[in-house]
Coordinates of C-alpha atoms and ligand atoms in Angstrom, one line a residue:
M23 CA 182.4 251.8 71.6
K24 CA 185.3 249.3 71.2
I25 CA 188.6 250.4 72.7
K26 CA 190.3 249.9 69.3
T27 CA 187.7 252.3 67.7
K28 CA 188.2 254.7 70.5
L29 CA 191.9 254.8 70.1
T30 CA 191.7 255.0 66.3
F31 CA 189.1 257.8 66.6
G32 CA 191.1 259.7 69.2
V33 CA 194.5 259.5 67.5
G34 CA 192.9 259.9 64.1
S35 CA 191.1 263.1 65.0
L36 CA 194.2 264.5 66.6
F37 CA 196.1 263.7 63.3
L38 CA 193.3 265.3 61.3
M39 CA 193.4 268.4 63.5
I40 CA 197.1 268.8 63.1
F41 CA 196.8 268.3 59.3
L42 CA 194.0 270.9 59.1
L43 CA 195.9 273.4 61.1
A44 CA 199.0 272.9 59.0
A45 CA 196.9 273.1 55.7
L46 CA 195.2 276.3 56.9
S47 CA 198.5 277.9 58.0
G48 CA 200.1 276.9 54.7
W49 CA 197.1 278.2 52.7
Y50 CA 197.2 281.6 54.4
V51 CA 200.9 281.9 54.2
Y52 CA 200.6 281.2 50.5
R53 CA 197.8 283.8 50.1
L54 CA 199.8 286.4 52.0
K55 CA 202.9 285.6 49.8
K56 CA 200.7 285.9 46.7
D57 CA 199.4 289.3 47.8
T58 CA 202.8 290.8 48.6
G59 CA 204.2 289.1 45.5
N60 CA 201.5 290.9 43.3
I61 CA 202.5 294.2 44.7
L62 CA 206.1 293.5 44.0
T63 CA 205.8 292.3 40.4
A64 CA 202.8 294.3 39.3
N65 CA 203.1 297.7 41.0
Y66 CA 206.6 298.1 42.3
N67 CA 208.1 297.4 38.8
T68 CA 205.7 299.9 37.2
L69 CA 206.8 302.5 39.7
R70 CA 210.4 301.7 38.9
Y71 CA 209.8 302.0 35.1
A72 CA 207.8 305.3 35.7
K73 CA 210.7 306.7 37.8
N74 CA 213.2 305.7 35.1
M75 CA 211.0 307.3 32.4
L76 CA 210.8 310.5 34.5
L77 CA 214.6 310.6 34.9
A78 CA 215.0 310.0 31.1
L79 CA 212.5 312.9 30.4
E80 CA 214.9 315.2 32.4
D81 CA 217.6 314.7 29.9
M82 CA 215.4 315.1 26.8
P83 CA 215.7 316.3 24.3
T84 CA 219.4 317.0 24.6
K85 CA 220.7 313.5 25.2
H86 CA 220.0 310.8 22.7
A87 CA 220.5 308.0 25.3
A88 CA 217.6 309.4 27.3
F89 CA 215.2 308.5 24.4
F90 CA 216.7 305.0 24.3
S91 CA 216.3 304.6 28.1
F92 CA 212.7 305.9 28.0
E93 CA 211.7 303.6 25.2
N94 CA 213.3 300.7 26.9
N95 CA 211.4 301.3 30.2
L96 CA 208.2 302.0 28.3
N97 CA 208.5 298.7 26.5
Q98 CA 208.9 297.0 29.9
Q99 CA 205.9 298.8 31.3
R100 CA 203.8 297.7 28.3
K101 CA 204.4 294.1 29.4
N102 CA 203.6 294.9 33.0
V103 CA 200.1 296.3 32.7
T104 CA 198.1 295.0 35.7
E105 CA 195.7 297.6 37.0
P106 CA 192.5 299.0 35.5
G107 CA 193.1 302.1 33.3
E108 CA 196.9 301.4 33.3
Q109 CA 196.7 300.1 29.7
Q110 CA 195.1 303.4 28.6
T111 CA 197.6 305.5 30.5
T112 CA 200.5 303.5 29.0
D113 CA 199.1 303.8 25.5
V114 CA 198.7 307.6 26.0
I115 CA 202.4 307.8 27.2
A116 CA 203.5 305.8 24.2
K117 CA 201.5 308.1 21.8
H118 CA 203.1 311.2 23.4
F119 CA 206.5 309.6 23.3
K120 CA 206.1 308.8 19.6
L121 CA 205.2 312.5 18.9
L122 CA 208.1 313.6 21.1
K123 CA 210.5 311.4 19.2
S124 CA 209.3 312.8 15.9
S125 CA 209.6 316.4 17.1
P126 CA 212.0 316.5 20.1
Q127 CA 211.8 320.3 20.4
D128 CA 208.1 320.2 21.3
G129 CA 208.1 321.0 25.1
R130 CA 204.4 320.3 25.4
G131 CA 204.9 316.7 24.7
I132 CA 207.3 316.3 27.7
S133 CA 204.9 317.9 30.1
A134 CA 202.0 315.7 28.7
I135 CA 204.2 312.6 29.2
R136 CA 205.1 313.7 32.7
R137 CA 201.5 314.1 33.6
E138 CA 200.6 310.7 32.2
I139 CA 203.5 309.1 34.1
T140 CA 202.3 310.7 37.3
L141 CA 198.8 309.3 36.6
L142 CA 200.4 305.9 36.0
M143 CA 202.2 306.1 39.3
Q144 CA 199.1 307.3 41.0
Q145 CA 197.2 304.3 39.6
N146 CA 199.8 301.8 40.9
M147 CA 200.1 303.5 44.3
T148 CA 196.4 303.3 44.7
A149 CA 196.6 299.6 43.7
I150 CA 199.4 299.1 46.2
A151 CA 197.3 300.6 49.0
D152 CA 194.4 298.4 48.0
K153 CA 196.5 295.3 47.9
S154 CA 198.1 296.0 51.2
L155 CA 194.6 296.4 52.6
V156 CA 193.7 292.9 51.1
A157 CA 196.9 291.4 52.6
D158 CA 196.0 292.9 56.0
R159 CA 192.6 291.4 55.8
T160 CA 194.1 288.0 54.8
A161 CA 196.4 288.2 57.7
E162 CA 193.6 289.0 60.1
Q163 CA 191.5 286.3 58.6
A164 CA 194.5 283.9 58.9
I165 CA 195.0 284.7 62.6
L166 CA 191.3 284.2 63.2
V167 CA 190.9 281.0 61.4
I168 CA 194.2 279.5 62.7
S169 CA 193.3 280.5 66.2
F170 CA 189.9 279.0 65.9
A171 CA 191.3 275.8 64.4
G172 CA 194.1 275.7 67.1
A173 CA 191.5 276.2 69.9
L174 CA 189.4 273.4 68.4
C175 CA 192.4 271.1 68.3
F176 CA 193.3 272.0 71.9
I177 CA 189.7 271.3 73.1
I178 CA 189.6 267.9 71.3
A179 CA 193.2 267.0 72.5
F180 CA 192.2 268.0 76.0
I181 CA 189.0 265.9 76.0
L182 CA 191.0 262.9 74.7
L183 CA 193.7 263.5 77.3
V184 CA 191.2 263.5 80.1
N185 CA 189.0 260.6 78.8
L186 CA 191.1 258.2 76.8
P187 CA 193.7 257.1 79.5
S188 CA 191.1 256.7 82.2
N189 CA 188.9 254.9 79.8
I190 CA 191.6 252.3 79.3
A191 CA 193.3 252.3 82.8
D192 CA 190.1 252.3 85.0
P193 CA 188.8 248.9 83.7
I194 CA 192.3 247.5 84.0
A195 CA 192.6 248.7 87.6
K196 CA 189.2 247.1 88.4
L197 CA 190.3 243.9 86.8
T198 CA 193.5 243.8 88.8
G199 CA 191.5 244.3 92.0
S200 CA 189.1 241.6 91.2
I201 CA 191.9 239.2 90.2
R202 CA 193.5 239.9 93.6
Q203 CA 190.2 239.0 95.3
I204 CA 190.0 235.7 93.4
A205 CA 193.7 235.0 94.3
G206 CA 192.6 235.5 98.0
Q207 CA 190.0 232.8 97.4
N208 CA 187.0 235.2 97.4
Y209 CA 185.2 233.5 94.6
K210 CA 182.1 235.7 95.1
E211 CA 183.9 238.6 93.5
R212 CA 182.3 239.8 90.2
L213 CA 183.6 242.4 87.7
H214 CA 181.1 245.2 86.6
L215 CA 182.4 247.3 83.7
Q216 CA 180.1 249.9 82.2
N217 CA 181.9 250.0 78.9
T218 CA 180.8 248.1 76.0
G219 CA 183.2 246.3 73.6
E220 CA 186.3 244.5 74.6
F221 CA 186.1 245.4 78.4
S222 CA 182.5 244.2 78.7
E223 CA 183.6 240.9 77.0
L224 CA 186.5 240.7 79.5
A225 CA 184.2 241.3 82.4
K226 CA 181.8 238.6 81.1
S227 CA 184.6 236.1 80.8
F228 CA 186.0 237.0 84.2
N229 CA 182.6 236.6 85.9
T230 CA 182.1 233.2 84.2
M231 CA 185.5 232.1 85.5
A232 CA 184.7 233.4 89.1
E233 CA 181.3 231.6 89.0
K234 CA 182.9 228.3 88.0
L235 CA 185.6 228.7 90.6
E236 CA 182.9 229.4 93.2
E237 CA 181.0 226.3 92.1
Y238 CA 184.2 224.2 92.2
S239 CA 185.2 225.4 95.7
E240 CA 181.8 224.8 97.0
S241 CA 181.7 221.3 95.6
K242 CA 185.3 220.7 97.0
L243 CA 184.1 221.9 100.4
D244 CA 181.1 219.7 100.2
K245 CA 183.4 216.8 99.3
I246 CA 185.8 217.6 102.2
L247 CA 182.9 217.9 104.6
K248 CA 181.6 214.5 103.4
E249 CA 185.1 213.0 103.9
K250 CA 185.3 214.6 107.4
K251 CA 181.9 213.1 108.3
R252 CA 183.0 209.7 107.0
I253 CA 186.2 209.7 109.0
E254 CA 184.3 210.9 112.1
A255 CA 181.8 208.1 111.7
L256 CA 184.7 205.7 111.2
V257 CA 186.4 206.9 114.4
D258 CA 183.1 206.8 116.3
N259 CA 182.4 203.3 115.2
M260 CA 185.7 202.0 116.4
H261 CA 185.5 199.7 119.4
D262 CA 188.7 201.1 120.9
P263 CA 188.6 204.6 122.6
V264 CA 190.3 207.2 120.3
I265 CA 191.1 210.8 121.2
G266 CA 192.7 213.3 118.8
L267 CA 194.7 216.4 119.8
D268 CA 196.0 219.2 117.8
E269 CA 199.6 220.6 117.9
Y270 CA 198.6 222.9 120.8
G271 CA 197.3 220.0 123.0
Q272 CA 193.6 220.9 122.3
I273 CA 191.3 217.9 122.0
I274 CA 189.8 217.9 118.5
F275 CA 187.9 214.7 118.4
A276 CA 187.0 211.8 120.8
N277 CA 184.8 208.8 119.8
E278 CA 181.8 207.4 121.7
E279 CA 184.0 204.7 123.3
A280 CA 186.4 207.3 124.7
S281 CA 183.5 209.3 126.1
H282 CA 182.1 206.1 127.5
I283 CA 185.2 204.9 129.4
T284 CA 186.1 208.4 130.7
T285 CA 182.4 209.0 131.6
L286 CA 182.8 212.5 130.1
K287 CA 180.4 213.8 127.5
K288 CA 181.9 214.7 124.1
E289 CA 181.3 218.4 124.8
Q290 CA 183.4 218.1 127.9
L291 CA 186.3 216.8 125.9
I292 CA 186.2 218.3 122.4
G293 CA 187.6 221.8 122.0
R294 CA 189.2 221.8 125.4
S295 CA 192.8 221.8 126.4
A296 CA 194.2 218.4 127.4
G297 CA 195.8 220.0 130.5
I298 CA 192.5 221.4 131.8
V299 CA 190.6 218.2 131.2
S300 CA 193.4 216.2 132.9
N301 CA 193.0 218.4 136.0
E302 CA 189.3 217.5 136.2
N303 CA 189.5 213.8 135.5
D304 CA 192.1 211.4 136.9
L305 CA 191.6 208.8 134.2
I306 CA 192.3 211.4 131.5
K307 CA 195.3 212.6 133.5
D308 CA 196.6 209.0 133.4
I309 CA 195.9 208.7 129.7
F310 CA 197.5 212.1 128.8
K311 CA 200.5 212.0 131.2
D312 CA 203.0 210.8 128.6
L313 CA 201.9 213.1 125.7
A314 CA 204.9 215.4 126.1
L315 CA 207.4 212.6 126.4
A316 CA 209.4 211.1 123.6
S317 CA 207.9 207.9 122.2
D318 CA 210.6 205.6 123.8
Q319 CA 210.1 207.2 127.2
R320 CA 206.4 206.6 127.4
E321 CA 205.1 204.1 129.8
K322 CA 204.1 200.8 128.4
R323 CA 202.2 199.5 131.4
P324 CA 198.5 198.8 130.6
I325 CA 195.9 201.1 132.2
K326 CA 193.3 199.5 134.5
I327 CA 189.9 201.1 134.0
Y328 CA 186.5 200.1 135.4
A329 CA 184.4 199.8 132.3
N330 CA 181.4 197.8 131.1
G331 CA 180.7 196.6 134.7
R332 CA 184.1 195.0 135.2
E333 CA 187.8 195.8 135.5
S334 CA 189.2 196.3 132.0
Y335 CA 192.8 196.7 130.8
F336 CA 193.8 199.1 128.0
E337 CA 197.1 199.4 126.3
K338 CA 197.8 203.0 125.4
D339 CA 199.2 203.9 122.1
I340 CA 200.2 207.5 121.4
I341 CA 200.8 208.3 117.8
D342 CA 202.5 211.5 116.9
I343 CA 201.2 212.9 113.6
N344 CA 203.6 214.6 111.3
I345 CA 202.9 215.8 107.8
L346 CA 205.0 217.0 105.0
P347 CA 203.5 220.3 103.8
T348 CA 203.4 220.8 100.0
G349 CA 206.7 222.2 98.8
E350 CA 208.5 221.8 102.0
S351 CA 211.2 219.4 102.9
N352 CA 210.8 219.1 106.7
P353 CA 207.8 217.4 108.3
T354 CA 205.6 219.5 110.6
F355 CA 204.0 218.2 113.8
I356 CA 200.2 218.6 113.6
G357 CA 199.0 216.7 116.6
Q358 CA 198.6 213.3 118.4
V359 CA 196.1 210.5 118.4
V360 CA 195.7 208.4 121.5
I361 CA 194.3 205.0 121.0
L362 CA 193.4 202.7 123.9
K363 CA 193.4 199.1 122.9
N364 CA 191.2 196.9 125.0
I365 CA 193.4 194.0 126.1
T366 CA 191.1 192.7 128.8
T367 CA 190.6 189.4 127.1
F368 CA 194.3 188.8 126.6
K369 CA 194.9 189.9 130.1
E370 CA 192.4 187.4 131.4
L371 CA 193.9 184.6 129.2
D372 CA 197.4 185.7 130.5
L373 CA 196.2 185.5 134.0
A374 CA 194.7 182.1 133.5
K375 CA 198.0 181.0 132.0
T376 CA 199.9 182.5 134.9
N377 CA 197.6 180.8 137.4
F378 CA 197.9 177.5 135.6
I379 CA 201.8 177.8 135.5
G380 CA 201.7 178.8 139.2
T381 CA 199.5 175.8 140.1
V382 CA 201.5 173.4 138.0
S383 CA 204.9 174.6 139.3
H384 CA 203.6 174.6 142.9
E385 CA 202.3 171.0 142.4
F386 CA 205.6 170.0 140.9
K387 CA 207.6 171.1 143.9
T388 CA 206.4 168.3 146.2
P389 CA 207.1 165.4 143.8
I390 CA 210.5 167.0 142.8
A391 CA 211.4 167.3 146.5
A392 CA 210.4 163.6 146.9
I393 CA 212.6 162.6 144.0
Q394 CA 215.5 164.5 145.5
M395 CA 214.9 162.9 148.8
G396 CA 214.9 159.5 147.0
I397 CA 218.1 160.3 145.2
Q398 CA 219.7 161.3 148.5
L399 CA 218.6 158.0 150.1
L400 CA 219.8 156.0 147.1
G401 CA 223.2 157.7 147.4
N402 CA 223.4 156.7 151.1
E403 CA 226.0 153.9 151.5
Q404 CA 224.0 152.5 154.5
I405 CA 221.1 151.5 152.2
G406 CA 223.3 149.6 149.8
H407 CA 226.3 149.8 147.5
L408 CA 225.9 151.2 144.0
N409 CA 228.2 150.4 141.2
P410 CA 230.0 153.2 139.3
E411 CA 227.4 153.2 136.5
Q412 CA 224.5 153.4 138.9
I413 CA 226.3 156.3 140.7
G414 CA 226.7 158.1 137.3
L415 CA 223.0 157.6 136.5
L416 CA 222.1 158.8 139.9
N417 CA 224.2 162.0 139.5
G418 CA 222.5 162.6 136.1
I419 CA 219.1 162.3 137.7
K420 CA 220.2 164.6 140.5
D421 CA 221.4 167.3 138.0
D422 CA 218.1 167.0 136.1
S423 CA 216.0 167.3 139.3
D424 CA 218.1 170.3 140.4
R425 CA 217.4 172.0 137.1
L426 CA 213.8 171.0 137.3
L427 CA 213.6 172.5 140.8
K428 CA 215.3 175.7 139.6
I429 CA 212.9 176.0 136.6
T430 CA 209.8 175.4 138.8
G431 CA 211.2 177.9 141.3
E432 CA 211.7 180.5 138.5
L433 CA 208.2 179.8 137.1
L434 CA 206.7 180.2 140.5
N435 CA 208.5 183.5 141.0
M436 CA 207.4 184.6 137.6
T437 CA 203.7 183.9 138.4
Q438 CA 204.1 185.8 141.6
V439 CA 205.5 188.8 139.7
E440 CA 202.9 188.6 137.0
S441 CA 200.0 188.4 139.4
G442 CA 201.5 191.3 141.3
A443 CA 201.7 189.1 144.4
I444 CA 205.4 189.7 145.2
Q445 CA 205.7 190.2 149.0
I446 CA 208.6 192.4 149.7
S447 CA 209.8 192.9 153.2
L448 CA 212.5 195.6 153.4
H449 CA 214.8 195.4 156.4
E450 CA 218.3 196.6 157.2
T451 CA 220.0 193.3 156.3
D452 CA 223.6 192.2 156.6
V453 CA 225.3 192.1 153.3
Q454 CA 227.7 189.1 154.0
P455 CA 225.0 186.4 154.5
I456 CA 223.5 187.4 151.1
I457 CA 226.8 187.0 149.4
D458 CA 227.6 183.8 151.3
Y459 CA 224.2 182.3 150.2
A460 CA 224.8 183.1 146.5
V461 CA 228.4 181.9 146.5
M462 CA 227.4 178.7 148.2
A463 CA 224.6 178.0 145.8
N464 CA 226.9 178.3 142.9
Q465 CA 230.1 176.9 144.4
F466 CA 229.6 173.3 143.1
A467 CA 229.0 174.5 139.5
A468 CA 232.0 176.9 139.8
D469 CA 234.3 174.1 141.1
Q470 CA 233.4 171.9 138.2
K471 CA 234.8 174.6 135.8
R472 CA 237.6 175.5 138.2
I473 CA 236.2 179.0 138.4
K474 CA 237.2 181.2 141.4
F475 CA 234.9 183.8 143.0
V476 CA 236.8 186.9 144.1
L477 CA 235.0 189.1 146.6
E478 CA 235.9 192.8 146.6
M479 CA 233.9 194.5 149.3
D480 CA 234.2 197.9 150.8
P481 CA 235.0 197.1 154.4
S482 CA 232.8 200.0 155.6
I483 CA 229.7 198.3 154.2
N484 CA 227.9 196.1 156.6
T485 CA 224.2 196.4 155.9
V486 CA 221.8 197.2 153.2
L487 CA 218.1 198.0 153.1
A488 CA 216.7 195.0 151.3
D489 CA 214.5 191.9 151.2
S490 CA 217.3 189.4 151.9
E491 CA 215.7 186.5 150.3
K492 CA 214.9 188.2 147.0
T493 CA 218.2 190.0 146.9
A494 CA 220.1 186.7 147.5
W495 CA 218.0 185.1 144.7
V496 CA 219.1 187.9 142.3
L497 CA 222.7 187.6 143.2
T498 CA 222.5 183.8 142.9
N499 CA 221.0 184.3 139.5
F500 CA 223.8 186.7 138.5
L501 CA 226.5 184.3 139.7
S502 CA 224.9 181.3 138.1
N503 CA 224.8 183.1 134.7
A504 CA 228.4 184.3 135.2
V505 CA 229.5 180.7 135.9
R506 CA 227.5 179.4 132.9
Y507 CA 228.9 181.9 130.5
S508 CA 232.5 181.9 131.8
Y509 CA 235.3 179.8 130.4
E510 CA 237.0 177.2 132.6
D511 CA 239.7 178.3 135.0
A512 CA 238.3 181.8 135.0
S513 CA 237.6 184.2 137.9
I514 CA 234.4 186.0 138.7
Q515 CA 234.5 189.3 140.7
I516 CA 231.8 190.0 143.2
R517 CA 232.0 193.7 144.1
V518 CA 230.1 195.5 146.8
E519 CA 230.7 199.2 146.8
K520 CA 229.1 202.5 147.9
K521 CA 227.5 204.6 145.2
E522 CA 226.3 207.9 146.8
S523 CA 223.5 206.8 149.0
A524 CA 223.2 203.4 147.5
I525 CA 225.0 200.1 147.7
Q526 CA 225.9 198.5 144.4
F527 CA 226.4 194.8 144.0
S528 CA 228.1 193.7 140.8
V529 CA 229.1 190.4 139.3
T530 CA 231.8 190.6 136.6
D531 CA 232.8 187.7 134.4
H532 CA 235.3 187.3 131.6
G533 CA 233.2 185.2 129.3
Q534 CA 231.9 185.8 125.9
G535 CA 230.0 189.0 126.7
I536 CA 226.7 190.2 125.1
E537 CA 226.3 191.8 121.7
P538 CA 225.2 195.5 122.1
K539 CA 222.1 194.9 120.1
Y540 CA 220.8 192.5 122.8
L541 CA 221.7 194.5 125.8
D542 CA 218.3 196.2 126.2
K543 CA 216.4 193.0 125.6
I544 CA 218.0 190.6 128.1
F545 CA 215.9 191.8 131.0
E546 CA 212.7 191.0 129.0
R547 CA 210.7 187.9 129.9
Y548 CA 211.7 184.7 128.0
F549 CA 214.4 186.5 126.1
R550 CA 217.6 184.5 125.5
V551 CA 220.5 185.7 123.3
P552 CA 220.3 183.5 120.2
G553 CA 222.9 180.6 120.4
S554 CA 223.0 180.7 124.3
K555 CA 223.7 177.6 126.1
K556 CA 220.7 175.2 126.5
G557 CA 219.0 174.7 129.7
G558 CA 217.8 178.2 130.6
T559 CA 214.3 179.7 130.6
G560 CA 215.1 183.3 129.8
L561 CA 213.2 184.3 133.0
G562 CA 216.0 184.7 135.5
L563 CA 217.0 188.3 134.6
S564 CA 213.4 189.5 134.1
I565 CA 212.5 188.1 137.6
S566 CA 215.7 189.8 139.0
K567 CA 214.6 193.1 137.5
E568 CA 211.1 192.8 139.0
F569 CA 212.7 191.9 142.4
I570 CA 215.1 194.8 142.4
E571 CA 212.7 197.4 141.1
A572 CA 210.1 196.2 143.7
Q573 CA 212.7 197.1 146.3
G574 CA 213.2 200.6 144.8
G575 CA 216.6 199.6 143.3
I576 CA 218.2 199.8 139.9
I577 CA 219.4 196.9 137.8
G578 CA 221.6 197.0 134.7
V579 CA 224.5 195.5 132.7
N580 CA 227.7 196.6 131.1
S581 CA 229.2 194.3 128.6
E582 CA 232.0 194.2 126.1
Y583 CA 231.3 191.6 123.4
G584 CA 234.1 189.0 123.6
A585 CA 235.5 190.3 126.9
G586 CA 232.9 189.7 129.5
S587 CA 229.9 191.2 131.2
S588 CA 229.2 193.0 134.4
F589 CA 225.7 192.7 135.9
Y590 CA 224.9 195.1 138.7
F591 CA 222.1 196.2 141.0
S592 CA 222.0 198.9 143.6
L593 CA 219.8 199.2 146.7
N594 CA 219.4 201.9 149.3
A595 CA 222.0 201.8 152.0
S596 CA 219.5 202.3 154.7
Ligands
ADP603 P1 218.6 182.1 131.3 O1 220.0 182.2 131.9 O2 217.8 181.2 132.0 O3 218.7 181.8 129.8 P2 218.4 184.9 132.0 O4 217.2 185.8 132.1 O5 219.2 184.7 133.3 O6 217.9 183.5 131.4 O7 219.4 185.4 130.9 C1 218.9 185.9 129.7 C2 220.0 185.8 128.7 O8 221.0 186.7 128.9 C3 220.7 184.5 128.6 O9 220.0 183.5 127.8 C4 222.0 184.8 128.1 O10 222.0 184.8 126.7 C5 222.2 186.2 128.5 N1 223.2 186.3 129.7 C6 222.8 186.4 131.0 N2 223.9 186.5 131.7 C7 225.0 186.5 130.9 C8 226.4 186.5 131.1 N3 227.0 186.6 132.3 N4 227.2 186.5 130.0 C9 226.7 186.4 128.8 N5 225.4 186.3 128.5 C10 224.5 186.4 129.6

């Protein structure tokens, strides 16, 4: 049955019951009123007239008004004849009264009238008793019928009260529960309502919706799985080793190449914590050691791995993955991907280039030395006089050959650094000879610009733990740069001071200084600040860095753009 029909039927039957009850009560009240009203008008009035007639009889025949009163009441009684036999009795009273009126002294007439009036009263009293009995019966019947109708109403109302709310509320509660299940992505949920009508329609629509959602979610899942497989295949087919980690450092994927170079099976990698795998495998330890560091603190040095039957070089790239969750404004870290780029070919080419530069610069050294020897001989007065123009040309050739020698020297050093062939011999070395060597090497250039070297050395410092040759080379390079980038008539401070357990050498000039944006680049190979004076290679500072770091020292620069620079390095005191 439809819910609307149910409601209409329920409320309608209640309404009908109330109406029936009211009609019945009204009907019985009306009947009772009619019964008692009958007694009042039909019998009570007759009794009143009879009583008045009896009283009038008492004064007869002496009082004339008594006749008038009697007649008056008799006339009223004639109009109020209601009971069987009452007409006859009234007529008899009227007949006797007529006789009495004509012969008032006849006493028999009065007693006859009294008898008849008593009969009339008797007749009406009997009627009153009968009617009261009828009224009683009506009242009893009313109580019975109304009670029955009331009980029926109560039963129907009770049945409706028990059934109707649950009939409506139960399916709604079931529907709410099922909607919650769907909201919780349980698309297998179905709604089963026994009722027919609107609720079964609702259940049918709900189930169709759930079925479609289930189909959709399955197809979506299928699509996601396909996408996942595609990405896995893509990662697997990459020639570079790739390892993915989640936000907790758990390995979530590793491609064939990664498993090949680490000699670990995929099962030994995937699903395991990076920390645990690192403890078992040194190569993995090397690969993962920078994971927790900030990207600018991670080591950039290539990793050497023995793979494919030869030594291979890999450049490690750790990518932090952050996503912006839907509806949020801050990105969330969800993991890292480690990619190892195979740079062996480049490394080999680089090595070939280094070897080539090394060979060439080495081969250049002998002819340059011969040229310098020739220049020296030519400048010798004993061999012959040179005119001023020839002397000028000879000086130009000397400067160029000096520069050439410096460049070949730097290139040779660089090839040594690049091939990892720097030989460092650390000894407790006197500081003074190092300074003297560097000053002497730059004195000529400084004199030309009238630049003075000012040495400020802590008198307590005598020795330093260093490779004297390499350290002197670095200080020479610092001084040569300082002279080159200082203005004429300037001064350059050479300071040697104690810094905790180290000895710091610094060269401070008052030249143009270096723009802050280039400060972290000037120690890179071949880097020259744009617009720098011509003639340099951009190798001096990078070689210096390698030389100092190879000795376990620290190198750096402080510079104020426009005011000068201060290059420093520190080495262990002993
Ligand atoms: P080079 O001097 O051969 O160009 P370096 O490696 O010695 O190479 O120096 C790299 C760059 O650093 C220079 O090109 C120059 O721009 C800058 N630089 C080095 N020393 C100074 C200095 N004392 N004052 C200003 N700039 C300097």
